[in-house]
JSON list of C-alpha atoms in Angstrom, two decimals:
[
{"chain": "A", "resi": 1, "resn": "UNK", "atom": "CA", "xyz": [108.61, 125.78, 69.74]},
{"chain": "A", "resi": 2, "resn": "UNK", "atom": "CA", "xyz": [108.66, 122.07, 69.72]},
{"chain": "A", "resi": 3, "resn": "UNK", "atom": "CA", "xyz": [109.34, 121.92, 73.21]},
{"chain": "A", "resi": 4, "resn": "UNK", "atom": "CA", "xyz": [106.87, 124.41, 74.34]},
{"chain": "A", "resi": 5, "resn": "UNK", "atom": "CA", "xyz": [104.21, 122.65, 72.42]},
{"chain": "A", "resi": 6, "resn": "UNK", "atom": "CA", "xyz": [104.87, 119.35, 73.02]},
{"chain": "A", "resi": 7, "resn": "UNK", "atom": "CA", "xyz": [105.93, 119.53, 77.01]},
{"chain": "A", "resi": 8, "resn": "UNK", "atom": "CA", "xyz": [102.47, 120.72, 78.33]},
{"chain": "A", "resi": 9, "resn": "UNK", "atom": "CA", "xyz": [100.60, 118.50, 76.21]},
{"chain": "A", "resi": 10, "resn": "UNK", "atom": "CA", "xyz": [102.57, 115.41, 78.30]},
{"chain": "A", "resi": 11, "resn": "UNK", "atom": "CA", "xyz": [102.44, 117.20, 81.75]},
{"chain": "A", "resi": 12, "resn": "UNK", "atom": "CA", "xyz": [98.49, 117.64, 81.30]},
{"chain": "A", "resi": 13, "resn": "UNK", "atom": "CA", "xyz": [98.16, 114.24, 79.79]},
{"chain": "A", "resi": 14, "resn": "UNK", "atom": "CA", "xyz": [99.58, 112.62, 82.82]},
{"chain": "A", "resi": 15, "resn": "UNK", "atom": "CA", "xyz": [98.00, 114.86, 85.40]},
{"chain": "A", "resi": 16, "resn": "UNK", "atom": "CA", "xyz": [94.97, 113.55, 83.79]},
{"chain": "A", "resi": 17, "resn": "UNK", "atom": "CA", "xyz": [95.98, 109.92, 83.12]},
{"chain": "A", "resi": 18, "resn": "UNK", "atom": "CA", "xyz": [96.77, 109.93, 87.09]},
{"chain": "A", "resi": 19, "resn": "UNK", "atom": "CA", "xyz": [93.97, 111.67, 88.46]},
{"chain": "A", "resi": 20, "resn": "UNK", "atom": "CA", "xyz": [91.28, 109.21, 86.64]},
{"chain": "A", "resi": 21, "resn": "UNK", "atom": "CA", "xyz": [92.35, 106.08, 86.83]},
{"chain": "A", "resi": 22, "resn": "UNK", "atom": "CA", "xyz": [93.34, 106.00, 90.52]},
{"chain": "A", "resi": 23, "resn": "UNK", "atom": "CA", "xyz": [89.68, 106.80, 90.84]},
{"chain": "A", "resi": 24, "resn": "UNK", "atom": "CA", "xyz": [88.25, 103.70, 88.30]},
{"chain": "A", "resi": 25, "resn": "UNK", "atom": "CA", "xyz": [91.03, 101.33, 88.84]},
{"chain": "A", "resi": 26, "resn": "UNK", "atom": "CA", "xyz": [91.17, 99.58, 92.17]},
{"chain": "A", "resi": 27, "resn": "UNK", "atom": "CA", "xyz": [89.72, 96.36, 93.56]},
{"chain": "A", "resi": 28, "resn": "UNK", "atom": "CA", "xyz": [86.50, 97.75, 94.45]},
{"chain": "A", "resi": 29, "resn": "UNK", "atom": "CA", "xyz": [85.59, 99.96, 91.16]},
{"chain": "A", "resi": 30, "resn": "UNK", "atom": "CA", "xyz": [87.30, 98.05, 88.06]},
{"chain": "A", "resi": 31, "resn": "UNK", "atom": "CA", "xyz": [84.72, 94.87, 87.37]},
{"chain": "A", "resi": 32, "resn": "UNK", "atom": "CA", "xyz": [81.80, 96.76, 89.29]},
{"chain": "A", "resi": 33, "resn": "UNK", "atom": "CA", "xyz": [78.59, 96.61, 87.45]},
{"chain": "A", "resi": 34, "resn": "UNK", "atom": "CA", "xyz": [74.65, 97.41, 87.77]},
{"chain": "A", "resi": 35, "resn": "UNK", "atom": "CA", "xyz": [71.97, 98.13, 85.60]},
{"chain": "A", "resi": 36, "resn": "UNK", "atom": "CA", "xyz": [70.60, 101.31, 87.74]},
{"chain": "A", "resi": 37, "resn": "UNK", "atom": "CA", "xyz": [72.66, 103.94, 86.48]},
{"chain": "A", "resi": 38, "resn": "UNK", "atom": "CA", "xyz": [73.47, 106.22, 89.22]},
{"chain": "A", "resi": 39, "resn": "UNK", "atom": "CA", "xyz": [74.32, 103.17, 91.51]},
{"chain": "A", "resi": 40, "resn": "UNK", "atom": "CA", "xyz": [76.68, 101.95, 88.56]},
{"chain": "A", "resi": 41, "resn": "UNK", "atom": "CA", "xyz": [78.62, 105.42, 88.98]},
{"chain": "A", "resi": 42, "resn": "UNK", "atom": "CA", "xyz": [78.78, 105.05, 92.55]},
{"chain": "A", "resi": 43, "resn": "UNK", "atom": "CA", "xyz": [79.94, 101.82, 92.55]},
{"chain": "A", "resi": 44, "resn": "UNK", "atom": "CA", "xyz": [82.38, 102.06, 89.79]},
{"chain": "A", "resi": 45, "resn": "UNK", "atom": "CA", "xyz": [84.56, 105.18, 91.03]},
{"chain": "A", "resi": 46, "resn": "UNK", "atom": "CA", "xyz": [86.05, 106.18, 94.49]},
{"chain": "A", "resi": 47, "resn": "UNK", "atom": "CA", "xyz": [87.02, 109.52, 95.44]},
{"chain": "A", "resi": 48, "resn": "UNK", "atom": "CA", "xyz": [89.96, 110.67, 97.04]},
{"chain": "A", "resi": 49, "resn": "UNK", "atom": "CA", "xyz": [91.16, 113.32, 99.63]},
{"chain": "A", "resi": 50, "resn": "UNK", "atom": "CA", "xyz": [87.60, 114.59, 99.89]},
{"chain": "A", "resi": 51, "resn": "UNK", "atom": "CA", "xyz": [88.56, 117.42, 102.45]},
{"chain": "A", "resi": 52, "resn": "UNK", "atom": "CA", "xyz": [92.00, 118.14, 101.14]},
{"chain": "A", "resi": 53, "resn": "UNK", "atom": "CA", "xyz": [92.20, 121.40, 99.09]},
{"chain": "A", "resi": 54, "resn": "UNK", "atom": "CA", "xyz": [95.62, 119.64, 97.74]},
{"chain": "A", "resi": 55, "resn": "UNK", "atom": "CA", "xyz": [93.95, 117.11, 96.37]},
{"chain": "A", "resi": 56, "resn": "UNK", "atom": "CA", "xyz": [90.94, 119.16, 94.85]},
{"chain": "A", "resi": 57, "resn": "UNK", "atom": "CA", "xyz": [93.31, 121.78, 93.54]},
{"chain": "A", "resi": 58, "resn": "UNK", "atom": "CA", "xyz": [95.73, 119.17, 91.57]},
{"chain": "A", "resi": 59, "resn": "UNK", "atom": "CA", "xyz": [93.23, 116.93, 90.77]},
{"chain": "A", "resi": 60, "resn": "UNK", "atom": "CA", "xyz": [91.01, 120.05, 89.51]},
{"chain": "A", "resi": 61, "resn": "UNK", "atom": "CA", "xyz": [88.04, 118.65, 90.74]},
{"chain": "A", "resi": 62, "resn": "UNK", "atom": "CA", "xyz": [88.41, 114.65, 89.55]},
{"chain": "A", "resi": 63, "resn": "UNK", "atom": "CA", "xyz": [89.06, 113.85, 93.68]},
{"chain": "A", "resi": 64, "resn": "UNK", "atom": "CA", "xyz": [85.36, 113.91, 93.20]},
{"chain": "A", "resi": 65, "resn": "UNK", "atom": "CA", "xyz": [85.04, 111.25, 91.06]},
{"chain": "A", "resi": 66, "resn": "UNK", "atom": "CA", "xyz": [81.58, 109.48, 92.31]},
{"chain": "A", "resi": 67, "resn": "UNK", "atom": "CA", "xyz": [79.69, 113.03, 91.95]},
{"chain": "A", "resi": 68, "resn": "UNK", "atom": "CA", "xyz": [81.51, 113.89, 89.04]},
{"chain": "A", "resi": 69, "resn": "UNK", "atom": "CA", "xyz": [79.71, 110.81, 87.28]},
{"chain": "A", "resi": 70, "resn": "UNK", "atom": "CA", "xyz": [76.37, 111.01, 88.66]},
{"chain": "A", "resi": 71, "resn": "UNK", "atom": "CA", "xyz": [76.22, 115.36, 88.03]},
{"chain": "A", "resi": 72, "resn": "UNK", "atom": "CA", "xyz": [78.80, 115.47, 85.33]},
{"chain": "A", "resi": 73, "resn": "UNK", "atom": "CA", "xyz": [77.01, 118.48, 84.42]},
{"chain": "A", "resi": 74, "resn": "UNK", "atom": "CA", "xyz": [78.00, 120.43, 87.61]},
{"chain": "A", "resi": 75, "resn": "UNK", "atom": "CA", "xyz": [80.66, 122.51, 88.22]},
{"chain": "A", "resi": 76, "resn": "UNK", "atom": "CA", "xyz": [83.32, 120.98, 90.44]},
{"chain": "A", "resi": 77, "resn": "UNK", "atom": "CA", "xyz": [83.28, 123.76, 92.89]},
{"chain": "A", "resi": 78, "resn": "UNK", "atom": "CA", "xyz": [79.99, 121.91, 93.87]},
{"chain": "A", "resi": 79, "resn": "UNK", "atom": "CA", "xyz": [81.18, 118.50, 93.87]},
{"chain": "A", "resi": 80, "resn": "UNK", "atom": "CA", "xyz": [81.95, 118.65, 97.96]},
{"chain": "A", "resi": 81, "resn": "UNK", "atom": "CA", "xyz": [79.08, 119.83, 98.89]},
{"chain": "A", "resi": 82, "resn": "UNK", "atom": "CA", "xyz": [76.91, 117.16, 96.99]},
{"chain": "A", "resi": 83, "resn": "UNK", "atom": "CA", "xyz": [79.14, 114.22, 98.72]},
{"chain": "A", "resi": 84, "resn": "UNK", "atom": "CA", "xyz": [77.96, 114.85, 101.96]},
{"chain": "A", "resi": 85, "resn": "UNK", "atom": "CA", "xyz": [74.18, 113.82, 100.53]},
{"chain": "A", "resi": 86, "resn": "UNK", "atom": "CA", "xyz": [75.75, 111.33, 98.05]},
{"chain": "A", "resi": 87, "resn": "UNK", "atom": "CA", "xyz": [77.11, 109.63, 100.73]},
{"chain": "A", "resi": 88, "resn": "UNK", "atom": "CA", "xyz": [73.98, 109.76, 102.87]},
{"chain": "A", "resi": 89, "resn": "UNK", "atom": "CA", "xyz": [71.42, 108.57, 100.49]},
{"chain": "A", "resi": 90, "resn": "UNK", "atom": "CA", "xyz": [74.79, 105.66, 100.00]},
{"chain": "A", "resi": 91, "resn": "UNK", "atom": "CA", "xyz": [74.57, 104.60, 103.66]},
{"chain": "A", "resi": 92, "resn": "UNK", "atom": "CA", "xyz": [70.63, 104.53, 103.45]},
{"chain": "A", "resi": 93, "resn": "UNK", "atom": "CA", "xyz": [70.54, 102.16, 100.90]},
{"chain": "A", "resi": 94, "resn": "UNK", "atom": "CA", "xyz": [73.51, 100.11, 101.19]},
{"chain": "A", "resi": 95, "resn": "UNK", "atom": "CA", "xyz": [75.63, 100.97, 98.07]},
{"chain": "A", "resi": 96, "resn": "UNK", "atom": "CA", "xyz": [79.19, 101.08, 98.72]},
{"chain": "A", "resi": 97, "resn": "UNK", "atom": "CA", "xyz": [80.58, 104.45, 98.52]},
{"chain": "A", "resi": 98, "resn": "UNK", "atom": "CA", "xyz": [84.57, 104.13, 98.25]},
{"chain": "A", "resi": 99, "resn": "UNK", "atom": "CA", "xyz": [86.85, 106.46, 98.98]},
{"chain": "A", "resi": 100, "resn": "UNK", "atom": "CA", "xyz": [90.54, 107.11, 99.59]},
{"chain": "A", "resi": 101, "resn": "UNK", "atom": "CA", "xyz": [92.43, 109.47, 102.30]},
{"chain": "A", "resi": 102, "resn": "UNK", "atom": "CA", "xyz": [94.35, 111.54, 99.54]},
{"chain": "A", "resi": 103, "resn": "UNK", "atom": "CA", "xyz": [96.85, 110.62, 96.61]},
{"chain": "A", "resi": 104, "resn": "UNK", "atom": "CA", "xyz": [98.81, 107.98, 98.57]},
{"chain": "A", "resi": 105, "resn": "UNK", "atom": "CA", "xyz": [96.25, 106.04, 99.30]},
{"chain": "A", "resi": 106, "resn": "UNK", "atom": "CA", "xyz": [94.65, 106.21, 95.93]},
{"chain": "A", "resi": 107, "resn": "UNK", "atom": "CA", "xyz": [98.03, 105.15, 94.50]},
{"chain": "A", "resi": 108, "resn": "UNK", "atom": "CA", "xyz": [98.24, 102.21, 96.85]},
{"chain": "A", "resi": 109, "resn": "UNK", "atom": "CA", "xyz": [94.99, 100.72, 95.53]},
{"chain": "A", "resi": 110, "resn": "UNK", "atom": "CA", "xyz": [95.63, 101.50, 92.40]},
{"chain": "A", "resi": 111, "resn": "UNK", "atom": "CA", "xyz": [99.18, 99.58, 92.53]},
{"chain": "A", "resi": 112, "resn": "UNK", "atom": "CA", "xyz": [97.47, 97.11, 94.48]},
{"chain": "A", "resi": 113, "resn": "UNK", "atom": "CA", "xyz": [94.78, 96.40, 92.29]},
{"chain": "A", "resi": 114, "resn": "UNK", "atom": "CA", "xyz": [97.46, 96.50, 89.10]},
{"chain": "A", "resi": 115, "resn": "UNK", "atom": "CA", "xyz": [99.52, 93.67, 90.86]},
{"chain": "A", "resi": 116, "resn": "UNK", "atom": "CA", "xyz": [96.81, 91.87, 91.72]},
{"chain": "A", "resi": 117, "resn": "UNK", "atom": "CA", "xyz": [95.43, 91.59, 87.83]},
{"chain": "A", "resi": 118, "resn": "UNK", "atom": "CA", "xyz": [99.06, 89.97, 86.78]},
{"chain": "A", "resi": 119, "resn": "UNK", "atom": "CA", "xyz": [98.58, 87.13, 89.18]},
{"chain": "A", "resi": 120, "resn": "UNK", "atom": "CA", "xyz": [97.25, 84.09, 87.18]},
{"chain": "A", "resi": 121, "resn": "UNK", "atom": "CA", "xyz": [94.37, 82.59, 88.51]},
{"chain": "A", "resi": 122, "resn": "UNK", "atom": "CA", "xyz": [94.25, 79.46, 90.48]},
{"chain": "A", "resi": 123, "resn": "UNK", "atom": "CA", "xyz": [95.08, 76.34, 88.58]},
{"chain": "A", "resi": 124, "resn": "UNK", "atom": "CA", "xyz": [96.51, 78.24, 85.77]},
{"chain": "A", "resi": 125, "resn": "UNK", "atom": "CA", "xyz": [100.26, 77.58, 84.72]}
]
């Protein structure tokens, strides 16, 4: 019983620890800040593996990250169809919308970004 309630409880934990914060904690999206809030969502998440049902299926939805945070009423089921005019109304007024190719890539930055914050800063010893 132990096993069976303690087992999923990690697995889903995980999934979840994974699937967020390859999405908040990069280069681009972890010290990103501004005072209109649906540019601060945009410019504080990336999504990843927009077109790959992998991704969407795994991630249930959190590949979406950027929508998620600016309609986190919506369903995700609608999430890639409201990227296509996130990303739009991104390009028209210059906000940086990030995104990754699929979990690999997200990882990358994410690894990157995580060995980037234990280098000290110049001049430090």
């Amino acid at each position: 019983a132990i096993i069976f309630a303690t087992v999923p409880i990690t697995l889903f934990s995980w999934y979840f620890m994974i699937n967020s914060q390859i999405n908040h904690l990069t280069t681009h999206t972890a010290h990103a800040s501004d005072p209109h809030f649906l540019k601060h969502q945009v410019i504080t998440a990336q999504d990843f593996g927009p077109q790959n049902l992998w991704c969407y299926f795994f991630s249930g939805g959190l590949n979406m990250q950027i929508e998620h945070h600016m309609f986190p009423c919506v369903n995700h089921c609608h999430l890639p169809g409201l990227s296509k005019g996130v990303k739009r109304i991104c390009e028209k007024h210059g906000v940086p919308y990030h995104h990754a190719a699929g979990y690999r890539d997200a990882l990358r930055r994410h690894i990157s970004h995580t060995l980037e914050m234990e280098t000290k800063p110049y001049g430090e010893k």
